[in-house]
PDB file of C-alpha atoms in Angstrom:
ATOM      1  CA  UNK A   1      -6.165  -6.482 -18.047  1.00 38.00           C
ATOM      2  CA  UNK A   2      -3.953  -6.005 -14.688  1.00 39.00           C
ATOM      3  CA  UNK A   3      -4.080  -2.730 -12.991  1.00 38.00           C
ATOM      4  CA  UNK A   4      -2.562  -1.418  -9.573  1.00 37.00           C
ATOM      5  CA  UNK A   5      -4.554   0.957  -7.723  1.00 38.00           C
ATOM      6  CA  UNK A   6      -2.962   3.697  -5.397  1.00 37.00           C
ATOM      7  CA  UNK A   7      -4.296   2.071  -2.555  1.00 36.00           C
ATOM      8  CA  UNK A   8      -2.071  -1.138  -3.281  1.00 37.00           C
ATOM      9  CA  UNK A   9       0.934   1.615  -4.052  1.00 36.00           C
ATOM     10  CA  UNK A  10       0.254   3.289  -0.682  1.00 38.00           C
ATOM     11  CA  UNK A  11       0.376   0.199   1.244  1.00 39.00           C
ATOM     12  CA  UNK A  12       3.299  -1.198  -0.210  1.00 37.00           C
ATOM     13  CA  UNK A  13       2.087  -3.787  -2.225  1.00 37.00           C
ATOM     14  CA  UNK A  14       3.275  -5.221  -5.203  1.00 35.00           C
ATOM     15  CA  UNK A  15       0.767  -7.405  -6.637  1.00 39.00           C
ATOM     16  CA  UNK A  16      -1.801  -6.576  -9.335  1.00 44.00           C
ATOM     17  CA  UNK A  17      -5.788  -6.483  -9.443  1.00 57.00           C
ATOM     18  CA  UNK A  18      -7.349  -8.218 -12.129  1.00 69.00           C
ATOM     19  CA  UNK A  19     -10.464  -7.273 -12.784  1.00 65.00           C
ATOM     20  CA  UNK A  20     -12.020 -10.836 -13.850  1.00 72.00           C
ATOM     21  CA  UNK A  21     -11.122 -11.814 -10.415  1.00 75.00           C
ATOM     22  CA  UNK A  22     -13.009  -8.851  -8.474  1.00 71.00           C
ATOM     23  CA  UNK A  23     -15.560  -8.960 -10.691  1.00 74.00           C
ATOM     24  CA  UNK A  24     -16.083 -13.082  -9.290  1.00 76.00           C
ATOM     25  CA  UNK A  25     -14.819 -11.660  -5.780  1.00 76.00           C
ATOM     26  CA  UNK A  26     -17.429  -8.829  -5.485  1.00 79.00           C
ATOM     27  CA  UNK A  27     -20.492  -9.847  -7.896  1.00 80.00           C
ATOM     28  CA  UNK A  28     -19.882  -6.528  -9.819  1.00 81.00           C
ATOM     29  CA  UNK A  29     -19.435  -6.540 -13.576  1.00 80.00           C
ATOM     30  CA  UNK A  30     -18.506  -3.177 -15.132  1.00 76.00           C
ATOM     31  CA  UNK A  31     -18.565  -1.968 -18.707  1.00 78.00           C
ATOM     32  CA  UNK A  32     -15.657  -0.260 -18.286  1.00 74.00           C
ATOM     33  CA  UNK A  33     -11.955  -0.824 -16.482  1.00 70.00           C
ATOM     34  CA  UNK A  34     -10.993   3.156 -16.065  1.00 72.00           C
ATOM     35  CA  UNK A  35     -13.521   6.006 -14.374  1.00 73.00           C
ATOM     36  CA  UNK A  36     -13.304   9.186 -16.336  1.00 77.00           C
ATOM     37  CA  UNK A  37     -11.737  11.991 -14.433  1.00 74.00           C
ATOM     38  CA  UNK A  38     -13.317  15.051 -16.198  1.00 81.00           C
ATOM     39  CA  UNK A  39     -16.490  15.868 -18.152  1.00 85.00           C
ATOM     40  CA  UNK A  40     -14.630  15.785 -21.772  1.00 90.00           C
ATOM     41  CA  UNK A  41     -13.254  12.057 -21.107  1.00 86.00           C
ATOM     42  CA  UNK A  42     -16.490  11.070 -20.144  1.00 83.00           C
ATOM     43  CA  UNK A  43     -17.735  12.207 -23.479  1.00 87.00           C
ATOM     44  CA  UNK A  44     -15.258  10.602 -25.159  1.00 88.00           C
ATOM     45  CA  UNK A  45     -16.471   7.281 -23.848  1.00 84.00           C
ATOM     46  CA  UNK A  46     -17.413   5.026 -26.821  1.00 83.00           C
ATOM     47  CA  UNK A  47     -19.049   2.507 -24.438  1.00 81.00           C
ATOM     48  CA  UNK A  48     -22.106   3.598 -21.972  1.00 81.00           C
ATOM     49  CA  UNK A  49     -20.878   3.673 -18.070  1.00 79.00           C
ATOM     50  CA  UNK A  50     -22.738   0.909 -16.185  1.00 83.00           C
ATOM     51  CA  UNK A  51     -22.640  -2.423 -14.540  1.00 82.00           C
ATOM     52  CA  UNK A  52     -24.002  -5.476 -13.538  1.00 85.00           C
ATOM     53  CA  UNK A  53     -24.758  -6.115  -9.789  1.00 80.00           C
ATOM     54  CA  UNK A  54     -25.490  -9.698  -8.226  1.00 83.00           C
ATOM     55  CA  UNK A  55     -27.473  -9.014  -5.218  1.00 83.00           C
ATOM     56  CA  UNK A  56     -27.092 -11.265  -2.324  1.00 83.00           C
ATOM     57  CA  UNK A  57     -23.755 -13.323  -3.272  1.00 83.00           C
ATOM     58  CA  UNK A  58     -21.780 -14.609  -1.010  1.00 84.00           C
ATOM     59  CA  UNK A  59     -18.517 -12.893  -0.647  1.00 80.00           C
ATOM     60  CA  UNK A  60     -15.646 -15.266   0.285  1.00 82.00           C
ATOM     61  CA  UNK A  61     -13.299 -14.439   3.300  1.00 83.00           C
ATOM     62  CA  UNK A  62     -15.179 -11.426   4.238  1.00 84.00           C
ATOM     63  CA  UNK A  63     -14.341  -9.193   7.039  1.00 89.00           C
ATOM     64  CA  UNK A  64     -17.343  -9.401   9.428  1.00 92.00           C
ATOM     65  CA  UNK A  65     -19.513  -6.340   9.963  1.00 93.00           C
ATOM     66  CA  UNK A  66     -18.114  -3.253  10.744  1.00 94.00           C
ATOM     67  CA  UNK A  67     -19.672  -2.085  13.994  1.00 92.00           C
ATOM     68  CA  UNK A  68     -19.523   1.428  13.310  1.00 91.00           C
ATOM     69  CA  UNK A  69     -20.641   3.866  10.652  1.00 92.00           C
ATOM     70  CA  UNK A  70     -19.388   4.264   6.892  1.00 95.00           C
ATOM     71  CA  UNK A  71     -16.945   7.277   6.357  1.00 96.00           C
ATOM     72  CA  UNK A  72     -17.921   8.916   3.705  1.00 96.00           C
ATOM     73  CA  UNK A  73     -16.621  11.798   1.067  1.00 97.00           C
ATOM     74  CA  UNK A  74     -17.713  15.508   2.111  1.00 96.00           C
ATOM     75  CA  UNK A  75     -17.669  16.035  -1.816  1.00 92.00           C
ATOM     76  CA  UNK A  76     -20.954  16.004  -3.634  1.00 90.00           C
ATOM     77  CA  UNK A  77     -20.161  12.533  -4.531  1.00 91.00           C
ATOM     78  CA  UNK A  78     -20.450  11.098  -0.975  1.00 94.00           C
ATOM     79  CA  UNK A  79     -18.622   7.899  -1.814  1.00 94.00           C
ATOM     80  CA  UNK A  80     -17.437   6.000   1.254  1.00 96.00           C
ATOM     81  CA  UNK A  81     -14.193   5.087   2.381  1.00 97.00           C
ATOM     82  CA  UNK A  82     -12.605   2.190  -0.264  1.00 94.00           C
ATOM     83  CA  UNK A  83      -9.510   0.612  -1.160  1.00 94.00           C
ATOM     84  CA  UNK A  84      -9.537   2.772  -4.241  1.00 91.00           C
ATOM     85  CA  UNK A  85      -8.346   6.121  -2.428  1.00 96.00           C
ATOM     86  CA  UNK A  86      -5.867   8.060  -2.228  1.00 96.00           C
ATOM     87  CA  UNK A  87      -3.856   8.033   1.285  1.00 97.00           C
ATOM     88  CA  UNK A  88      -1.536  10.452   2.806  1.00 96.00           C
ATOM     89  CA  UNK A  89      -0.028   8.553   5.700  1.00 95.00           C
ATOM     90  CA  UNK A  90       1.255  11.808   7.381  1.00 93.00           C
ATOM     91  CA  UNK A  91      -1.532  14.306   6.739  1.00 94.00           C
ATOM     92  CA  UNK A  92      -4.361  11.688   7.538  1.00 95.00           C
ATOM     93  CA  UNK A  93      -6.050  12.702   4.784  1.00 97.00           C
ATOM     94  CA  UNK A  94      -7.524  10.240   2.467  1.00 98.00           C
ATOM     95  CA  UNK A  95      -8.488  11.627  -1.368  1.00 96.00           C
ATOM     96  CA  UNK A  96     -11.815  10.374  -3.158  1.00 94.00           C
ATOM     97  CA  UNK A  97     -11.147   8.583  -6.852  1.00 90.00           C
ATOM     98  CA  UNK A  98     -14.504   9.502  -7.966  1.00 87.00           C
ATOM     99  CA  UNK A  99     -14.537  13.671  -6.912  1.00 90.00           C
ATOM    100  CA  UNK A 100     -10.453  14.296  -5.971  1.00 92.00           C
ATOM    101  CA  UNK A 101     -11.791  16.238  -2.734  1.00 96.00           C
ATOM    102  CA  UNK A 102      -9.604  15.727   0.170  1.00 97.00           C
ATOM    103  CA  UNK A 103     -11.099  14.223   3.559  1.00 98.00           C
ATOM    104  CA  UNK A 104      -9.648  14.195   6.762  1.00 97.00           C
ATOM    105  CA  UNK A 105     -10.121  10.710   9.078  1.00 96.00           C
ATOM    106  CA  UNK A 106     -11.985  10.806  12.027  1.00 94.00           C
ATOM    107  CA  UNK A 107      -9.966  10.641  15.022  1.00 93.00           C
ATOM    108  CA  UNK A 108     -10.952   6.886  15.396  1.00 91.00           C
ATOM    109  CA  UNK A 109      -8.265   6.407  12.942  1.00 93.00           C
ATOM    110  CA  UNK A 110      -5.472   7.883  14.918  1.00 92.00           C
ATOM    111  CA  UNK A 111      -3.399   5.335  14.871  1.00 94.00           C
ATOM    112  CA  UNK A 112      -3.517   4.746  10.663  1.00 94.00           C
ATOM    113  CA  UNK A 113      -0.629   4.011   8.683  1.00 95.00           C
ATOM    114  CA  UNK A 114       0.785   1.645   5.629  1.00 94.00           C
ATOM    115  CA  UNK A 115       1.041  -1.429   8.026  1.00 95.00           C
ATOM    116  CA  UNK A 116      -2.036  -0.568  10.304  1.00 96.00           C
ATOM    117  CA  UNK A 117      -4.569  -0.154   7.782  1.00 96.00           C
ATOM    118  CA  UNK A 118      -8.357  -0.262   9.013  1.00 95.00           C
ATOM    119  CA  UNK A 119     -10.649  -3.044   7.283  1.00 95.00           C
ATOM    120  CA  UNK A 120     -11.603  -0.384   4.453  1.00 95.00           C
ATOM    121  CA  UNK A 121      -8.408  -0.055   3.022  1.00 96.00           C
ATOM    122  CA  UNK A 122      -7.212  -3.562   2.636  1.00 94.00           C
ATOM    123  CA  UNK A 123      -7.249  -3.937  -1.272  1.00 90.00           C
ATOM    124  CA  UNK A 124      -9.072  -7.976  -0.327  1.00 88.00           C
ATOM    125  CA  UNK A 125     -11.483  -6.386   0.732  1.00 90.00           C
ATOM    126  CA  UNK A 126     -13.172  -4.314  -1.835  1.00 87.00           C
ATOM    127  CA  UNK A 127     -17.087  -5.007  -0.503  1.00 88.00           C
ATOM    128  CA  UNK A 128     -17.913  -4.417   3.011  1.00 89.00           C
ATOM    129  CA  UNK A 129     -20.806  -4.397   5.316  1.00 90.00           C
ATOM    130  CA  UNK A 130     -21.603  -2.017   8.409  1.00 92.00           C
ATOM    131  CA  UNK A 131     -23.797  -3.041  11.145  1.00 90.00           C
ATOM    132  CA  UNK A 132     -25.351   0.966  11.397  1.00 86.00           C
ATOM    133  CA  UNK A 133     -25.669   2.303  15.055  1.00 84.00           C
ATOM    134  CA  UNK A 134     -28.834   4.077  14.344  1.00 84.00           C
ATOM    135  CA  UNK A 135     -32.245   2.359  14.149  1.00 84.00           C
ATOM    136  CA  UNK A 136     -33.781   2.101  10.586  1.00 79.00           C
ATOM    137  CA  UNK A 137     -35.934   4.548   9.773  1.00 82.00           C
ATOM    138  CA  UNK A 138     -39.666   3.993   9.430  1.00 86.00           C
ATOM    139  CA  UNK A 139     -41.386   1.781   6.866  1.00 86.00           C
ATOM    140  CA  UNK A 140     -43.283   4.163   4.233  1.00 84.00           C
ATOM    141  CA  UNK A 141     -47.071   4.607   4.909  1.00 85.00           C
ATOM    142  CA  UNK A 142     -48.924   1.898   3.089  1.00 82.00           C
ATOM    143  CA  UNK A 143     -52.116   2.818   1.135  1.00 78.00           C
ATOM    144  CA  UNK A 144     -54.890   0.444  -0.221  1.00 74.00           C
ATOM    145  CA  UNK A 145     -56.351   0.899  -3.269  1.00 72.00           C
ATOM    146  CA  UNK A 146     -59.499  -0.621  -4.546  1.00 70.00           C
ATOM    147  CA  UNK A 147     -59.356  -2.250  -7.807  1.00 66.00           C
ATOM    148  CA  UNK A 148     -63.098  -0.489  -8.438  1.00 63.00           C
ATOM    149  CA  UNK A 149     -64.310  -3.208 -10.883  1.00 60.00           C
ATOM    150  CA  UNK A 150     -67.643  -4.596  -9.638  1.00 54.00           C
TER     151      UNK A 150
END
């Protein structure tokens, strides 16, 4: 089915998501349409949370790379910055979906509001990459091992 997410309520739109379309959009199939929001819904869940990923697709009208680093949840969850939050405009706060704990923006985001939303919050663009600022950390040590046979 159809379902609006806060973000698109925030922002002022008025269209739906359908979730058949951002599963083709984002290469993400889900078993399920609704997270639960509290340990006794998620037992209540007759069908197993998990999904489907498609590695490597090509995602169509993509924002290019961010050139600066993810912003992510202070909660334990550590989710990062999405369409999917919560937004208050005049507090510059935005709250997670997945852990309801409320994170301020970084001052980088000054200027944020329902028509000057940063690349993160456009509901189009639900996947997006980040070209990181810090080099990538070193490859594991490699170890040989002898097959012993004769």
């Amino acid at each position: 089915g159809d379902r609006k997410t806060s973000s698109e309520s925030e922002a002022g739109g008025s269209s739906t998501m359908d979730f058949h379309s951002l599963e083709d959009q984002d290469g993400v199939r889900f078993s399920f349409s609704v997270w639960p929001t509290s340990r006794l819904e998620a037992t209540r869940c007759v069908v197993p949370l998990g999904c489907s990923y498609t590695p490597l697709k090509k995602i169509v009208d993509a924002p290019p790379p961010l050139p600066y680093e993810p912003i992510y949840c202070k909660g334990q969850c550590r989710s990062i910055l999405n369409p999917y939050v919560h937004v208050d405009y005049r507090s510059r706060v935005w709250i997670c979906p997945l852990c309801g704990n409320r994170n301020n923006f970084p001052h980088h985001y000054a200027d944020i509001s329902e028509t000057n939303l940063p690349a993160e919050l456009i509901p189009q663009f639900t996947t997006i990459e980040y070209q990181l600022q810090r080099p990538p950390p070193p490859p594991p040590p490699l170890k040989k091992f002898s097959g012993g046979g004769g």
